[in-house]
Short mmCIF file of C-alpha atoms and ligand atoms in Angstrom, two decimals:
data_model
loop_
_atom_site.label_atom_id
_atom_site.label_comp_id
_atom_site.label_asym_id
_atom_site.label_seq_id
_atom_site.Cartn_x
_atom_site.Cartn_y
_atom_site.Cartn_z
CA UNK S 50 -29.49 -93.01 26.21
CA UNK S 51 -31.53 -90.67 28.26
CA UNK S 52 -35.31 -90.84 27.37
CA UNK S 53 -38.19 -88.47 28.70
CA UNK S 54 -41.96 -89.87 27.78
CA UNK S 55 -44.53 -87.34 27.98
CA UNK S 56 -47.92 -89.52 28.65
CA UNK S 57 -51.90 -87.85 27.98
CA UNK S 58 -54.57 -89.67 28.62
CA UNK S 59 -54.00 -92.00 25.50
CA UNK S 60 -51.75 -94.34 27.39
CA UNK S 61 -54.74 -94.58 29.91
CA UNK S 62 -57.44 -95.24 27.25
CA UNK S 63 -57.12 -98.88 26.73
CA UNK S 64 -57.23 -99.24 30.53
CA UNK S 65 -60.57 -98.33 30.18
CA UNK S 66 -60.33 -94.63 31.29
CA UNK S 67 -61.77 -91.84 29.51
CA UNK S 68 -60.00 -89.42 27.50
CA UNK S 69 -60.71 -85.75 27.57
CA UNK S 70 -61.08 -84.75 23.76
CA UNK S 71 -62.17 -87.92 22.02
CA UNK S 72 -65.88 -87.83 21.03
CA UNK S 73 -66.82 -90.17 24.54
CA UNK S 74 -64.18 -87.58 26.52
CA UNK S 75 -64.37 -86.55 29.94
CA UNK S 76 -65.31 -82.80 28.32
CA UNK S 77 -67.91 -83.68 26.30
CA UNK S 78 -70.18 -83.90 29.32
CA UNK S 79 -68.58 -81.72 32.09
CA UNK S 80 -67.51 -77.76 31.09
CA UNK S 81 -63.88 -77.07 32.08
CA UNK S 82 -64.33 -74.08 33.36
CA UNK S 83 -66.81 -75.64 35.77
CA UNK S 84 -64.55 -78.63 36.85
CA UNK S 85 -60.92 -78.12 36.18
CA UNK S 86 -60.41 -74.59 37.20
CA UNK S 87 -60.20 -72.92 40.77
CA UNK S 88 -62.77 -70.58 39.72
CA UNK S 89 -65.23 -74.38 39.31
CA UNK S 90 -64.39 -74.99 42.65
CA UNK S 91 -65.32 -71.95 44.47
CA UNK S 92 -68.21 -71.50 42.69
CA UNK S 93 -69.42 -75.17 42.88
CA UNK S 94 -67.35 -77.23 45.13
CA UNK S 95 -69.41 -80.47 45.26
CA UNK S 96 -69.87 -80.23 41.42
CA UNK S 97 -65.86 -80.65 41.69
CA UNK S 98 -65.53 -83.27 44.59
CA UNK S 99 -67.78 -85.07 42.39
CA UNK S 100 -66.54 -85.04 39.08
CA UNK S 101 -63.07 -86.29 41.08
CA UNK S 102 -64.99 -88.73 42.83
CA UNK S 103 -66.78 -90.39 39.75
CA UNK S 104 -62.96 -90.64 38.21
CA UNK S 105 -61.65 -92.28 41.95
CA UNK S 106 -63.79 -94.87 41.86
CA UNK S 107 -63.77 -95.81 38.40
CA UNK S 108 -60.00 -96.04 38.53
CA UNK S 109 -59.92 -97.87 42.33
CA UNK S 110 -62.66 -100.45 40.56
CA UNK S 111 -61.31 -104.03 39.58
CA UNK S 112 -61.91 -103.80 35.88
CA UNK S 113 -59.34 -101.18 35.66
CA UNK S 114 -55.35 -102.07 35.48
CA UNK S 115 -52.89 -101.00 33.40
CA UNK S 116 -52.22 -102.01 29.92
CA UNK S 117 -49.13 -103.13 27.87
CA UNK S 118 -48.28 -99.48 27.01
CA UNK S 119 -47.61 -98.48 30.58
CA UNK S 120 -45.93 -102.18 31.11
CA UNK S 121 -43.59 -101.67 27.94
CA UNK S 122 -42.66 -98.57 29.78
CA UNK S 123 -41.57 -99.78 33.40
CA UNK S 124 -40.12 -102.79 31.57
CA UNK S 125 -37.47 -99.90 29.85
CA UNK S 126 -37.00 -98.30 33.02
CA UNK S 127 -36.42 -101.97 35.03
CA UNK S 128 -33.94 -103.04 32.09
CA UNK S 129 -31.71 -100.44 33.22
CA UNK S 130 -30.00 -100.37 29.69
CA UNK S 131 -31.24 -95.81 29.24
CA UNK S 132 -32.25 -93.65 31.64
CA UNK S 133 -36.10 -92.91 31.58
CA UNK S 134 -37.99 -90.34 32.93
CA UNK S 135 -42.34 -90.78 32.67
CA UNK S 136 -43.56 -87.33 32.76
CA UNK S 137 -47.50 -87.24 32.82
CA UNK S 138 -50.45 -85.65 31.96
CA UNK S 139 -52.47 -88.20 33.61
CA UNK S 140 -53.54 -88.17 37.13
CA UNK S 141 -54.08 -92.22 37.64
CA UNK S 142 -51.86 -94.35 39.23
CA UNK S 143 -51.56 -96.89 36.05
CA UNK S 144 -47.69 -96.10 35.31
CA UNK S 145 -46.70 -96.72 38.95
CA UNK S 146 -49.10 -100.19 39.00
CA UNK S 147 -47.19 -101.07 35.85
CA UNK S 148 -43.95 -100.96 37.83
CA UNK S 149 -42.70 -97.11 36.76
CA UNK S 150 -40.52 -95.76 39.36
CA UNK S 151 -38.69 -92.63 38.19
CA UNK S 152 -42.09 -90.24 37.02
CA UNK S 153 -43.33 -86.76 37.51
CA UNK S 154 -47.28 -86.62 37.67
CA UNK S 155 -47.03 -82.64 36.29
CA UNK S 156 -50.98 -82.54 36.85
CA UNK S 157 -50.97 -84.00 39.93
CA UNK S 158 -52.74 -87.32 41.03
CA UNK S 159 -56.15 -88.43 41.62
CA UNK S 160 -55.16 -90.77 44.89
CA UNK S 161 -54.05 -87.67 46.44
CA UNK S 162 -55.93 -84.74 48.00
CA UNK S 163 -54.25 -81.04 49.46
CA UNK S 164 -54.94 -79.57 52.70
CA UNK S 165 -56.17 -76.06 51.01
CA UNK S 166 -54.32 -74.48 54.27
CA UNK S 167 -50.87 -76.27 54.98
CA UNK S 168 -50.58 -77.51 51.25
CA UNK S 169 -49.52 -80.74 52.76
CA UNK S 170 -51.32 -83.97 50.31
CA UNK S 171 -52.57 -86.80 52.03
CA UNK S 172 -53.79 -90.33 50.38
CA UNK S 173 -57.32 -89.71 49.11
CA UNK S 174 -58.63 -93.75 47.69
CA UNK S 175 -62.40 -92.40 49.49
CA UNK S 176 -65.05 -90.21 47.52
CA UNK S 177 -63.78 -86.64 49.02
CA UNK S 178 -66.04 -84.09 50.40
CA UNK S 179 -66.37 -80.17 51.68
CA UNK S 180 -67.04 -81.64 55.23
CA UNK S 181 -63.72 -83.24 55.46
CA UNK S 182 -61.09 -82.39 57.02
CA UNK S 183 -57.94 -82.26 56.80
CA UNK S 184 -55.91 -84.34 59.70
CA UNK S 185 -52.54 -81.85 59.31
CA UNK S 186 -54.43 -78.57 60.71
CA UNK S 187 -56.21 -77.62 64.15
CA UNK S 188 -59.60 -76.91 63.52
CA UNK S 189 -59.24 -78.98 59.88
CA UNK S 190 -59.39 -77.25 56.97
CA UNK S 191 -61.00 -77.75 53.63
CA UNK S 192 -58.97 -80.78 51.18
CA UNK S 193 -59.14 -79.85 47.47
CA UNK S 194 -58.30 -82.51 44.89
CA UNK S 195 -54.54 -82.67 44.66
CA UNK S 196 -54.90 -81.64 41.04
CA UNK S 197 -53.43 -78.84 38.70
CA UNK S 198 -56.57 -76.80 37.18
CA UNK S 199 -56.52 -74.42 34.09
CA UNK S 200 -54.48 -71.73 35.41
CA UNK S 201 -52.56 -72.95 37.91
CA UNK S 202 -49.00 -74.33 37.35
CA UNK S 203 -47.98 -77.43 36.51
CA UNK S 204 -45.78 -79.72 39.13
CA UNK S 205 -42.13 -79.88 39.04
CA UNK S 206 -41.45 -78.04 35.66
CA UNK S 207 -37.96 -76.76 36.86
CA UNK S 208 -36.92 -81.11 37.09
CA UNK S 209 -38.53 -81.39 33.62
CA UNK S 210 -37.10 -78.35 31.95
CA UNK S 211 -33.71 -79.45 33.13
CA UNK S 212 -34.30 -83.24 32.24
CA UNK S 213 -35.80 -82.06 28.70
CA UNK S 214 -32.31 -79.97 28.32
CA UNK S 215 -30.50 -83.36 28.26
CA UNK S 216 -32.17 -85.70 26.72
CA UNK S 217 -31.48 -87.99 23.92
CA UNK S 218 -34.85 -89.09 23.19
CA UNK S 219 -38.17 -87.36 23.65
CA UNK S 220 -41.08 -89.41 23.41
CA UNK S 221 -44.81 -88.02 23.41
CA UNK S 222 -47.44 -90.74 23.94
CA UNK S 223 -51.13 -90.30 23.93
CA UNK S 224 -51.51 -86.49 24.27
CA UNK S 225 -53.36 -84.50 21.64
CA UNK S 226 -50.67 -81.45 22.42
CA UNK S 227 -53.89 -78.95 23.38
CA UNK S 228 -52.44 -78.20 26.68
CA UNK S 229 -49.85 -76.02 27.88
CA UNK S 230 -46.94 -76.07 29.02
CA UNK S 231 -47.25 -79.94 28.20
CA UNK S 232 -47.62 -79.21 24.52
CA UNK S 233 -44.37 -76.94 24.44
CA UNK S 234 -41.76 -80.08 25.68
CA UNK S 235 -40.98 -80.98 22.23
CA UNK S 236 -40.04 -77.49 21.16
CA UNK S 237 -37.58 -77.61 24.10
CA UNK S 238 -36.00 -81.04 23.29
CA UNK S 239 -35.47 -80.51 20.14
CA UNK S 240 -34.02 -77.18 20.69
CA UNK S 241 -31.39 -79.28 22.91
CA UNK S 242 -30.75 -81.61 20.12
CA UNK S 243 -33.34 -84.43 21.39
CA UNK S 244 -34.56 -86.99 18.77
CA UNK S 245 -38.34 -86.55 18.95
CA UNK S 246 -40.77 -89.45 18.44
CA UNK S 247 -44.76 -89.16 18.42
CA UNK S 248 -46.34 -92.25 19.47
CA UNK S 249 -50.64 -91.94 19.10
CA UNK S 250 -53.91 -92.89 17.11
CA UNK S 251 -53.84 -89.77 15.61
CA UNK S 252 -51.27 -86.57 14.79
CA UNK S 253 -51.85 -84.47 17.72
CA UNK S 254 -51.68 -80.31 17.48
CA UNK S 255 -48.17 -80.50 17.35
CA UNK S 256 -47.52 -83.20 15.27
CA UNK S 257 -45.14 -81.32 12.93
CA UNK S 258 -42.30 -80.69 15.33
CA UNK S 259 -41.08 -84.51 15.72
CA UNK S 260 -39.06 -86.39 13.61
CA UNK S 261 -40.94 -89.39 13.38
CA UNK S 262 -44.56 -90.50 13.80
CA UNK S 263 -45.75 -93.48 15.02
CA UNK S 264 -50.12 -93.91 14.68
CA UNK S 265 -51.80 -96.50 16.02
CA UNK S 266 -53.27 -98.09 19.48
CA UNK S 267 -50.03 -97.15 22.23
CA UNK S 268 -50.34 -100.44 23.60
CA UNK S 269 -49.75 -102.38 20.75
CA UNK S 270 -46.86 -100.05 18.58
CA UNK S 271 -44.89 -99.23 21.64
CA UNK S 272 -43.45 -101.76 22.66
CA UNK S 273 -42.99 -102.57 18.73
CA UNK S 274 -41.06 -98.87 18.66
CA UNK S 275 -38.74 -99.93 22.01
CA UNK S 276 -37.14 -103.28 20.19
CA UNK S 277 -36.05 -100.73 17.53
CA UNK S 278 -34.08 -98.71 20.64
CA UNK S 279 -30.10 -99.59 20.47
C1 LIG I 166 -50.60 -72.90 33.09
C2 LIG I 166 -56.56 -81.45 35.26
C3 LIG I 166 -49.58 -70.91 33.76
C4 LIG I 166 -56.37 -82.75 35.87
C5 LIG I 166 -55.62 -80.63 33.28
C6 LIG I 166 -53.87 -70.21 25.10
C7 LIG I 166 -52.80 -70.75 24.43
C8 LIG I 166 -51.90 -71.58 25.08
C9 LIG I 166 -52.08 -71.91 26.41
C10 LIG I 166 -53.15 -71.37 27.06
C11 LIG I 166 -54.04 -70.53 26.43
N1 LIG I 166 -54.98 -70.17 27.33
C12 LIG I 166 -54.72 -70.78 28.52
C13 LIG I 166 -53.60 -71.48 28.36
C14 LIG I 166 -52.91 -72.27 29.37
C15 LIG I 166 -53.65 -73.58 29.61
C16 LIG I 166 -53.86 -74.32 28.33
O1 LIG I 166 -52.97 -74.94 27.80
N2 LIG I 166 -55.10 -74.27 27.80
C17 LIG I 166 -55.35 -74.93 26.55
C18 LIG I 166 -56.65 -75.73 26.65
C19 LIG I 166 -55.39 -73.90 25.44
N3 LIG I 166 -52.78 -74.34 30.47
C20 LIG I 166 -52.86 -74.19 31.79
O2 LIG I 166 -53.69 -73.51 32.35
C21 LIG I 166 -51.79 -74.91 32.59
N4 LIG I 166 -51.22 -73.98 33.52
O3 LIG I 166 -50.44 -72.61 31.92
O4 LIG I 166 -50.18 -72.14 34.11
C22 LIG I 166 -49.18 -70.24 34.98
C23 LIG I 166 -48.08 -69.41 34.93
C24 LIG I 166 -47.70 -68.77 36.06
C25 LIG I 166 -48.40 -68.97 37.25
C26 LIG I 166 -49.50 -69.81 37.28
C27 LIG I 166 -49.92 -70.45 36.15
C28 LIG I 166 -52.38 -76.05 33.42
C29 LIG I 166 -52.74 -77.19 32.50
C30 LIG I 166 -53.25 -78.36 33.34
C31 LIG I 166 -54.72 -78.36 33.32
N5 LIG I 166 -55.23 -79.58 33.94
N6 LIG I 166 -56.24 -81.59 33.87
C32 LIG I 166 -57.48 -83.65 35.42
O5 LIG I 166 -58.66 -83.33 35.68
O6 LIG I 166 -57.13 -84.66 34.81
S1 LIG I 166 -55.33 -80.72 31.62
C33 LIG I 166 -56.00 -82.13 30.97
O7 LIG I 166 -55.59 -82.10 29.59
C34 LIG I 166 -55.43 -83.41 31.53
O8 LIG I 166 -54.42 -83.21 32.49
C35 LIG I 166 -54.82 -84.05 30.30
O9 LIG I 166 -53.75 -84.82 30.62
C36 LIG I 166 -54.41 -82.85 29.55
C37 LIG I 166 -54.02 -83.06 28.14
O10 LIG I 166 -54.99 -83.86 27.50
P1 LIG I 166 -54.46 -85.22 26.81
O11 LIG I 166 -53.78 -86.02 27.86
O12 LIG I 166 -53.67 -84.88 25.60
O13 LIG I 166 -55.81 -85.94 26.45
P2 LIG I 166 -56.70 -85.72 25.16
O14 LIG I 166 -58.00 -86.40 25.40
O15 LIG I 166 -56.68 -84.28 24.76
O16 LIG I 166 -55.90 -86.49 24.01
C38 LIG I 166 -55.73 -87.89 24.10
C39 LIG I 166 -54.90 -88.30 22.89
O17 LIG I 166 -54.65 -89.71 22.97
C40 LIG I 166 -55.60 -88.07 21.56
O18 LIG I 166 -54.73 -87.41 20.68
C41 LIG I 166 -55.94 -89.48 21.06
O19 LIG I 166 -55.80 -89.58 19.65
C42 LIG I 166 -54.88 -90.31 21.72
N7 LIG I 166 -55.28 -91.69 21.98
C43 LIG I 166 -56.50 -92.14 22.35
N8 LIG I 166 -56.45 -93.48 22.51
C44 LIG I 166 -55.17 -93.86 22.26
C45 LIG I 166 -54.42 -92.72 21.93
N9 LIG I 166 -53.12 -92.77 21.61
C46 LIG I 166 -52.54 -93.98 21.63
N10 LIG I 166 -53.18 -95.11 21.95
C47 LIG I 166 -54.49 -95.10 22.26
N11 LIG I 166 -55.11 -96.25 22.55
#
């Protein structure tokens, strides 16, 4: 079978890392429009390097790894028995830690910043600042978080559009389906004939359009859900 997982930031949460819309959530004490938008970062740069910074180290720090959610994932993928594709949401490193090979980070990734000039990323696992530059351009130029803001567009969408047009099985874990074009994936596997499965605590925004439902704590009913898989 081919299988596409869409990850949110529920697969991350019993890592330890924040979501964005639980009551705790990453937006509950930073405005969006001040962090996660180009706009944020022209206006206030070093608000943005920070908020990025905060989430670097917390996610570089020893308590964090990744949980048996991501594991029951890259233990699919290493079995080798269906073809899986990770897309995510999520901009830590937890699915490749777990042992995930084949994955599309369609927000980009936190260990990563851009040269704002060439476009050319380059490994960021330091706090990041204006005064750095970056090593690809003579003078250096400014390094932005390698990270897709509100307004901007997502990361490989033509691979995902074409994967989502030939898949078997979609399966949505740990997103609340706010965000766009994240949100719309199930609409376009189903419209290819996809079985769609929604894996999370709660029914997310789009919760209607799969076939099945699946609520509780990811890292305890996946891997339940993947014995069921032929
Ligand atoms: C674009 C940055 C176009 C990285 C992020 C009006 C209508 C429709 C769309 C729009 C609109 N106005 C604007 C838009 C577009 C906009 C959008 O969708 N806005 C929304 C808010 C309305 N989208 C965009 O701007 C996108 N770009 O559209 O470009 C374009 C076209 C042409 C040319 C140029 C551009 C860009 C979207 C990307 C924005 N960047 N993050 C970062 O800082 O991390 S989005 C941010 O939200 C994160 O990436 C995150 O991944 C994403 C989605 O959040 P979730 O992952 O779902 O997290 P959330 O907290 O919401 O939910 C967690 C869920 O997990 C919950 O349901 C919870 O119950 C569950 N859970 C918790 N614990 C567990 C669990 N489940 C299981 N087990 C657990 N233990």
């Amino acid at each position: 079978m081919k299988i596409v997982v869409l990850t949110g930031a529920g697969i991350s949460a019993e890592s330890g890392i924040q979501t964005f819309r639980a009551s705790d959530g990453l937006w509950e004490n930073h405005r969006i429009e001040d962090v996660a938008t180009p706009e944020g970062f022209m206006k206030n740069p070093n608000l943005v390097y920070q908020f990025y910074n905060e989430r670097r180290r917390q996610l570089l720090s020893p308590g964090i790894s990744p949980n048996p959610a991501h594991i029951a994932l890259a233990e699919l993928e290493k079995q080798g028995k269906h073809e899986v594709l990770v897309v995510t949401q999520n901009i830590d490193d937890l699915h490749e830690r777990a042992g995930t090979q084949n994955i599309i980070h369609m927000h980009g990734e936190l260990l990563l910043s851009r040269c704002e000039v060439s476009g050319i990323t380059h490994e960021a696992r330091q706090d990041v600042t204006e005064e750095d530059e970056c090593p690809c351009c003579t003078p250096g130029a400014r390094l932005r978080p390698h990270v897709v803001w509100f307004g901007e567009m997502p990361l490989e969408m033509e691979r995902i559009y074409e994967a989502l047009s030939d898949c078997d099985l979609f399966l949505s874990i740990g997103t609340s389906g706010n965000v766009y074009p994240a949100a719309g994936f199930v609409a376009e596997a189903k419209a290819y004939g996809a079985r769609a499965v929604e894996i999370n605590l709660e029914a997310s925004m789009t919760a209607t359009q799969f076939d099945e439902h699946i609520y509780g704590p990811a890292g305890t009913v996946l891997s339940e859900f993947l014995m069921t898989l032929p």
